[in-house]
Amino acid sequence: MDCIFCKIVDGSIKGDIVYENDDVVAFRDLNAQAPHHILIIPRKHIATVNDFTAEDASIFGQLGQAAKQIAGDLGVAENGYRLVLNCNDDGGQTVYHTHMHFLAGRTFTWPPG
Ligand code: 5GP
Ligand code: ZN
């Protein structure tokens, strides 16, 4: 399978990793949209949110726990941050290995574009 994020997980492509545990890996986005733009991904290849099974339910919790940890480590928990999961074309997904965007370091607007 030719998945760029699986290659970052297995180390064959270098990622700027800021956090990892047995289930998830977090690394800086190559094309940052904020002072801190980090992608939090499951080690397991799951193409989109539509492909999560009941067995994978705990992975959502892991992504959230990692976001909380990263926010604390970066010192942005108090000011705030945005978490985004894009799914398929209308959601703006371009890499088909599910990832949570962690964005921080500036004020974001709502609604999103
Ligand atoms: P999506 O549009 O699928 O929600 O987000 C994909 C994200 O992955 C984009 O923000 C893009 O900049 C980032 N990205 C794409 N290829 C790479 C890569 O090889 N390394 C890293 N670190 N980020 C990538
Ligand atoms: Zn993958």
JSON list of C-alpha atoms and ligand atoms in Angstrom, two decimals:
[
{"chain": "A", "resi": 1, "resn": "MET", "atom": "CA", "xyz": [0.00, 0.00, 0.00]},
{"chain": "A", "resi": 2, "resn": "ASP", "atom": "CA", "xyz": [1.40, 3.37, -0.99]},
{"chain": "A", "resi": 3, "resn": "CYS", "atom": "CA", "xyz": [0.41, 5.56, 1.94]},
{"chain": "A", "resi": 4, "resn": "ILE", "atom": "CA", "xyz": [2.64, 8.48, 2.88]},
{"chain": "A", "resi": 5, "resn": "PHE", "atom": "CA", "xyz": [1.41, 8.56, 6.49]},
{"chain": "A", "resi": 6, "resn": "CYS", "atom": "CA", "xyz": [2.04, 4.81, 6.95]},
{"chain": "A", "resi": 7, "resn": "LYS", "atom": "CA", "xyz": [5.60, 5.54, 5.78]},
{"chain": "A", "resi": 8, "resn": "ILE", "atom": "CA", "xyz": [5.95, 8.24, 8.45]},
{"chain": "A", "resi": 9, "resn": "VAL", "atom": "CA", "xyz": [4.63, 5.73, 11.03]},
{"chain": "A", "resi": 10, "resn": "ASP", "atom": "CA", "xyz": [7.12, 3.04, 9.98]},
{"chain": "A", "resi": 11, "resn": "GLY", "atom": "CA", "xyz": [9.99, 5.53, 9.71]},
{"chain": "A", "resi": 12, "resn": "SER", "atom": "CA", "xyz": [10.72, 5.04, 6.01]},
{"chain": "A", "resi": 13, "resn": "ILE", "atom": "CA", "xyz": [9.84, 8.74, 5.51]},
{"chain": "A", "resi": 14, "resn": "LYS", "atom": "CA", "xyz": [11.03, 11.15, 8.16]},
{"chain": "A", "resi": 15, "resn": "GLY", "atom": "CA", "xyz": [8.35, 13.12, 9.99]},
{"chain": "A", "resi": 16, "resn": "ASP", "atom": "CA", "xyz": [8.89, 15.95, 12.45]},
{"chain": "A", "resi": 17, "resn": "ILE", "atom": "CA", "xyz": [7.35, 13.92, 15.27]},
{"chain": "A", "resi": 18, "resn": "VAL", "atom": "CA", "xyz": [6.17, 15.82, 18.36]},
{"chain": "A", "resi": 19, "resn": "TYR", "atom": "CA", "xyz": [4.35, 13.01, 20.20]},
{"chain": "A", "resi": 20, "resn": "GLU", "atom": "CA", "xyz": [3.84, 9.26, 19.89]},
{"chain": "A", "resi": 21, "resn": "ASN", "atom": "CA", "xyz": [2.56, 6.31, 21.85]},
{"chain": "A", "resi": 22, "resn": "ASP", "atom": "CA", "xyz": [1.55, 2.72, 21.04]},
{"chain": "A", "resi": 23, "resn": "ASP", "atom": "CA", "xyz": [-1.54, 3.80, 19.13]},
{"chain": "A", "resi": 24, "resn": "VAL", "atom": "CA", "xyz": [-0.96, 7.25, 17.62]},
{"chain": "A", "resi": 25, "resn": "VAL", "atom": "CA", "xyz": [1.78, 9.39, 16.09]},
{"chain": "A", "resi": 26, "resn": "ALA", "atom": "CA", "xyz": [1.75, 13.20, 15.79]},
{"chain": "A", "resi": 27, "resn": "PHE", "atom": "CA", "xyz": [4.01, 15.19, 13.48]},
{"chain": "A", "resi": 28, "resn": "ARG", "atom": "CA", "xyz": [4.16, 18.70, 12.05]},
{"chain": "A", "resi": 29, "resn": "ASP", "atom": "CA", "xyz": [2.25, 19.39, 8.82]},
{"chain": "A", "resi": 30, "resn": "LEU", "atom": "CA", "xyz": [4.53, 20.13, 5.85]},
{"chain": "A", "resi": 31, "resn": "ASN", "atom": "CA", "xyz": [2.31, 23.02, 4.78]},
{"chain": "A", "resi": 32, "resn": "ALA", "atom": "CA", "xyz": [1.46, 24.66, 8.10]},
{"chain": "A", "resi": 33, "resn": "GLN", "atom": "CA", "xyz": [-1.70, 26.79, 8.25]},
{"chain": "A", "resi": 34, "resn": "ALA", "atom": "CA", "xyz": [-0.93, 28.11, 11.76]},
{"chain": "A", "resi": 35, "resn": "PRO", "atom": "CA", "xyz": [2.12, 28.60, 14.00]},
{"chain": "A", "resi": 36, "resn": "HIS", "atom": "CA", "xyz": [1.45, 25.10, 15.31]},
{"chain": "A", "resi": 37, "resn": "HIS", "atom": "CA", "xyz": [-0.06, 22.72, 12.75]},
{"chain": "A", "resi": 38, "resn": "ILE", "atom": "CA", "xyz": [0.27, 19.10, 13.77]},
{"chain": "A", "resi": 39, "resn": "LEU", "atom": "CA", "xyz": [-1.32, 15.97, 12.33]},
{"chain": "A", "resi": 40, "resn": "ILE", "atom": "CA", "xyz": [-2.33, 13.30, 14.83]},
{"chain": "A", "resi": 41, "resn": "ILE", "atom": "CA", "xyz": [-2.83, 9.91, 13.21]},
{"chain": "A", "resi": 42, "resn": "PRO", "atom": "CA", "xyz": [-3.55, 6.35, 14.27]},
{"chain": "A", "resi": 43, "resn": "ARG", "atom": "CA", "xyz": [-0.65, 3.96, 13.64]},
{"chain": "A", "resi": 44, "resn": "LYS", "atom": "CA", "xyz": [-3.24, 1.70, 12.04]},
{"chain": "A", "resi": 45, "resn": "HIS", "atom": "CA", "xyz": [-4.14, 2.57, 8.46]},
{"chain": "A", "resi": 46, "resn": "ILE", "atom": "CA", "xyz": [-7.78, 3.68, 8.41]},
{"chain": "A", "resi": 47, "resn": "ALA", "atom": "CA", "xyz": [-8.51, 5.55, 5.18]},
{"chain": "A", "resi": 48, "resn": "THR", "atom": "CA", "xyz": [-11.37, 7.79, 6.32]},
{"chain": "A", "resi": 49, "resn": "VAL", "atom": "CA", "xyz": [-13.67, 8.30, 9.29]},
{"chain": "A", "resi": 50, "resn": "ASN", "atom": "CA", "xyz": [-16.21, 6.24, 7.30]},
{"chain": "A", "resi": 51, "resn": "ASP", "atom": "CA", "xyz": [-13.90, 3.24, 7.66]},
{"chain": "A", "resi": 52, "resn": "PHE", "atom": "CA", "xyz": [-13.78, 3.25, 11.47]},
{"chain": "A", "resi": 53, "resn": "THR", "atom": "CA", "xyz": [-15.28, 0.08, 12.92]},
{"chain": "A", "resi": 54, "resn": "ALA", "atom": "CA", "xyz": [-16.62, -0.48, 16.43]},
{"chain": "A", "resi": 55, "resn": "GLU", "atom": "CA", "xyz": [-13.25, -2.08, 17.19]},
{"chain": "A", "resi": 56, "resn": "ASP", "atom": "CA", "xyz": [-11.54, 1.21, 16.31]},
{"chain": "A", "resi": 57, "resn": "ALA", "atom": "CA", "xyz": [-13.71, 3.32, 18.61]},
{"chain": "A", "resi": 58, "resn": "SER", "atom": "CA", "xyz": [-10.95, 3.76, 21.18]},
{"chain": "A", "resi": 59, "resn": "ILE", "atom": "CA", "xyz": [-8.73, 5.36, 18.53]},
{"chain": "A", "resi": 60, "resn": "PHE", "atom": "CA", "xyz": [-10.91, 8.48, 18.56]},
{"chain": "A", "resi": 61, "resn": "GLY", "atom": "CA", "xyz": [-10.26, 8.70, 22.27]},
{"chain": "A", "resi": 62, "resn": "GLN", "atom": "CA", "xyz": [-6.54, 8.28, 21.66]},
{"chain": "A", "resi": 63, "resn": "LEU", "atom": "CA", "xyz": [-6.54, 11.13, 19.13]},
{"chain": "A", "resi": 64, "resn": "GLY", "atom": "CA", "xyz": [-8.28, 13.38, 21.65]},
{"chain": "A", "resi": 65, "resn": "GLN", "atom": "CA", "xyz": [-5.93, 12.42, 24.47]},
{"chain": "A", "resi": 66, "resn": "ALA", "atom": "CA", "xyz": [-2.92, 13.11, 22.24]},
{"chain": "A", "resi": 67, "resn": "ALA", "atom": "CA", "xyz": [-4.35, 16.54, 21.33]},
{"chain": "A", "resi": 68, "resn": "LYS", "atom": "CA", "xyz": [-4.73, 17.40, 24.99]},
{"chain": "A", "resi": 69, "resn": "GLN", "atom": "CA", "xyz": [-1.19, 16.28, 25.74]},
{"chain": "A", "resi": 70, "resn": "ILE", "atom": "CA", "xyz": [0.27, 18.26, 22.81]},
{"chain": "A", "resi": 71, "resn": "ALA", "atom": "CA", "xyz": [-1.67, 21.39, 23.81]},
{"chain": "A", "resi": 72, "resn": "GLY", "atom": "CA", "xyz": [-0.17, 21.14, 27.28]},
{"chain": "A", "resi": 73, "resn": "ASP", "atom": "CA", "xyz": [3.32, 20.50, 25.95]},
{"chain": "A", "resi": 74, "resn": "LEU", "atom": "CA", "xyz": [3.11, 23.51, 23.61]},
{"chain": "A", "resi": 75, "resn": "GLY", "atom": "CA", "xyz": [1.58, 25.75, 26.27]},
{"chain": "A", "resi": 76, "resn": "VAL", "atom": "CA", "xyz": [-1.53, 26.56, 24.21]},
{"chain": "A", "resi": 77, "resn": "ALA", "atom": "CA", "xyz": [-4.18, 24.75, 26.27]},
{"chain": "A", "resi": 78, "resn": "GLU", "atom": "CA", "xyz": [-5.38, 27.92, 27.94]},
{"chain": "A", "resi": 79, "resn": "ASN", "atom": "CA", "xyz": [-5.47, 30.12, 24.82]},
{"chain": "A", "resi": 80, "resn": "GLY", "atom": "CA", "xyz": [-7.10, 27.36, 22.81]},
{"chain": "A", "resi": 81, "resn": "TYR", "atom": "CA", "xyz": [-6.71, 25.43, 19.59]},
{"chain": "A", "resi": 82, "resn": "ARG", "atom": "CA", "xyz": [-8.73, 23.84, 16.81]},
{"chain": "A", "resi": 83, "resn": "LEU", "atom": "CA", "xyz": [-9.12, 20.14, 15.98]},
{"chain": "A", "resi": 84, "resn": "VAL", "atom": "CA", "xyz": [-10.30, 19.18, 12.50]},
{"chain": "A", "resi": 85, "resn": "LEU", "atom": "CA", "xyz": [-10.99, 15.86, 10.80]},
{"chain": "A", "resi": 86, "resn": "ASN", "atom": "CA", "xyz": [-11.68, 16.11, 7.07]},
{"chain": "A", "resi": 87, "resn": "CYS", "atom": "CA", "xyz": [-13.58, 13.27, 5.39]},
{"chain": "A", "resi": 88, "resn": "ASN", "atom": "CA", "xyz": [-13.67, 12.65, 1.63]},
{"chain": "A", "resi": 89, "resn": "ASP", "atom": "CA", "xyz": [-14.02, 15.30, -1.09]},
{"chain": "A", "resi": 90, "resn": "ASP", "atom": "CA", "xyz": [-16.55, 17.66, 0.47]},
{"chain": "A", "resi": 91, "resn": "GLY", "atom": "CA", "xyz": [-14.62, 17.57, 3.74]},
{"chain": "A", "resi": 92, "resn": "GLY", "atom": "CA", "xyz": [-11.42, 18.53, 1.91]},
{"chain": "A", "resi": 93, "resn": "GLN", "atom": "CA", "xyz": [-9.52, 15.30, 2.63]},
{"chain": "A", "resi": 94, "resn": "THR", "atom": "CA", "xyz": [-6.41, 14.89, 0.47]},
{"chain": "A", "resi": 95, "resn": "VAL", "atom": "CA", "xyz": [-4.45, 12.18, 2.33]},
{"chain": "A", "resi": 96, "resn": "TYR", "atom": "CA", "xyz": [-6.42, 8.97, 2.79]},
{"chain": "A", "resi": 97, "resn": "HIS", "atom": "CA", "xyz": [-5.04, 7.87, 6.16]},
{"chain": "A", "resi": 98, "resn": "THR", "atom": "CA", "xyz": [-7.30, 9.42, 8.80]},
{"chain": "A", "resi": 99, "resn": "HIS", "atom": "CA", "xyz": [-5.68, 12.31, 10.62]},
{"chain": "A", "resi": 100, "resn": "MET", "atom": "CA", "xyz": [-6.74, 14.92, 13.12]},
{"chain": "A", "resi": 101, "resn": "HIS", "atom": "CA", "xyz": [-5.41, 18.42, 12.41]},
{"chain": "A", "resi": 102, "resn": "PHE", "atom": "CA", "xyz": [-4.24, 20.19, 15.57]},
{"chain": "A", "resi": 103, "resn": "LEU", "atom": "CA", "xyz": [-4.03, 23.94, 14.88]},
{"chain": "A", "resi": 104, "resn": "ALA", "atom": "CA", "xyz": [-2.88, 26.54, 17.37]},
{"chain": "A", "resi": 105, "resn": "GLY", "atom": "CA", "xyz": [-0.99, 29.76, 17.83]},
{"chain": "A", "resi": 106, "resn": "ARG", "atom": "CA", "xyz": [-3.48, 32.16, 16.25]},
{"chain": "A", "resi": 107, "resn": "THR", "atom": "CA", "xyz": [-7.19, 32.95, 16.40]},
{"chain": "A", "resi": 108, "resn": "PHE", "atom": "CA", "xyz": [-9.36, 30.99, 13.96]},
{"chain": "A", "resi": 109, "resn": "THR", "atom": "CA", "xyz": [-12.61, 32.19, 12.42]},
{"chain": "A", "resi": 110, "resn": "TRP", "atom": "CA", "xyz": [-15.95, 30.40, 12.20]},
{"chain": "A", "resi": 111, "resn": "PRO", "atom": "CA", "xyz": [-17.59, 29.23, 10.00]},
{"chain": "A", "resi": 112, "resn": "PRO", "atom": "CA", "xyz": [-14.66, 27.53, 8.24]},
{"chain": "A", "resi": 113, "resn": "GLY", "atom": "CA", "xyz": [-14.18, 28.13, 4.51]},
{"chain": "B", "resi": 1, "resn": "5GP", "atom": "P1", "xyz": [-6.23, 16.76, 4.53]},
{"chain": "B", "resi": 1, "resn": "5GP", "atom": "O1", "xyz": [-6.38, 17.75, 3.40]},
{"chain": "B", "resi": 1, "resn": "5GP", "atom": "O2", "xyz": [-6.22, 15.34, 3.98]},
{"chain": "B", "resi": 1, "resn": "5GP", "atom": "O3", "xyz": [-7.18, 16.95, 5.66]},
{"chain": "B", "resi": 1, "resn": "5GP", "atom": "O4", "xyz": [-4.79, 17.04, 5.15]},
{"chain": "B", "resi": 1, "resn": "5GP", "atom": "C1", "xyz": [-3.62, 16.48, 4.65]},
{"chain": "B", "resi": 1, "resn": "5GP", "atom": "C2", "xyz": [-2.50, 17.27, 5.25]},
{"chain": "B", "resi": 1, "resn": "5GP", "atom": "O5", "xyz": [-1.30, 16.54, 5.10]},
{"chain": "B", "resi": 1, "resn": "5GP", "atom": "C3", "xyz": [-2.26, 18.63, 4.56]},
{"chain": "B", "resi": 1, "resn": "5GP", "atom": "O6", "xyz": [-2.39, 19.66, 5.53]},
{"chain": "B", "resi": 1, "resn": "5GP", "atom": "C4", "xyz": [-0.86, 18.52, 3.99]},
{"chain": "B", "resi": 1, "resn": "5GP", "atom": "O7", "xyz": [-0.13, 19.73, 4.10]},
{"chain": "B", "resi": 1, "resn": "5GP", "atom": "C5", "xyz": [-0.24, 17.42, 4.83]},
{"chain": "B", "resi": 1, "resn": "5GP", "atom": "N1", "xyz": [0.76, 16.62, 4.16]},
{"chain": "B", "resi": 1, "resn": "5GP", "atom": "C6", "xyz": [0.68, 16.06, 2.93]},
{"chain": "B", "resi": 1, "resn": "5GP", "atom": "N2", "xyz": [1.77, 15.33, 2.67]},
{"chain": "B", "resi": 1, "resn": "5GP", "atom": "C7", "xyz": [2.56, 15.42, 3.77]},
{"chain": "B", "resi": 1, "resn": "5GP", "atom": "C8", "xyz": [3.83, 14.86, 4.12]},
{"chain": "B", "resi": 1, "resn": "5GP", "atom": "O8", "xyz": [4.47, 14.13, 3.35]},
{"chain": "B", "resi": 1, "resn": "5GP", "atom": "N3", "xyz": [4.34, 15.17, 5.34]},
{"chain": "B", "resi": 1, "resn": "5GP", "atom": "C9", "xyz": [3.67, 15.98, 6.21]},
{"chain": "B", "resi": 1, "resn": "5GP", "atom": "N4", "xyz": [4.26, 16.23, 7.39]},
{"chain": "B", "resi": 1, "resn": "5GP", "atom": "N5", "xyz": [2.47, 16.52, 5.92]},
{"chain": "B", "resi": 1, "resn": "5GP", "atom": "C10", "xyz": [1.92, 16.24, 4.72]},
{"chain": "B", "resi": 2, "resn": "ZN", "atom": "ZN", "xyz": [-1.74, 4.75, 5.87]}
]
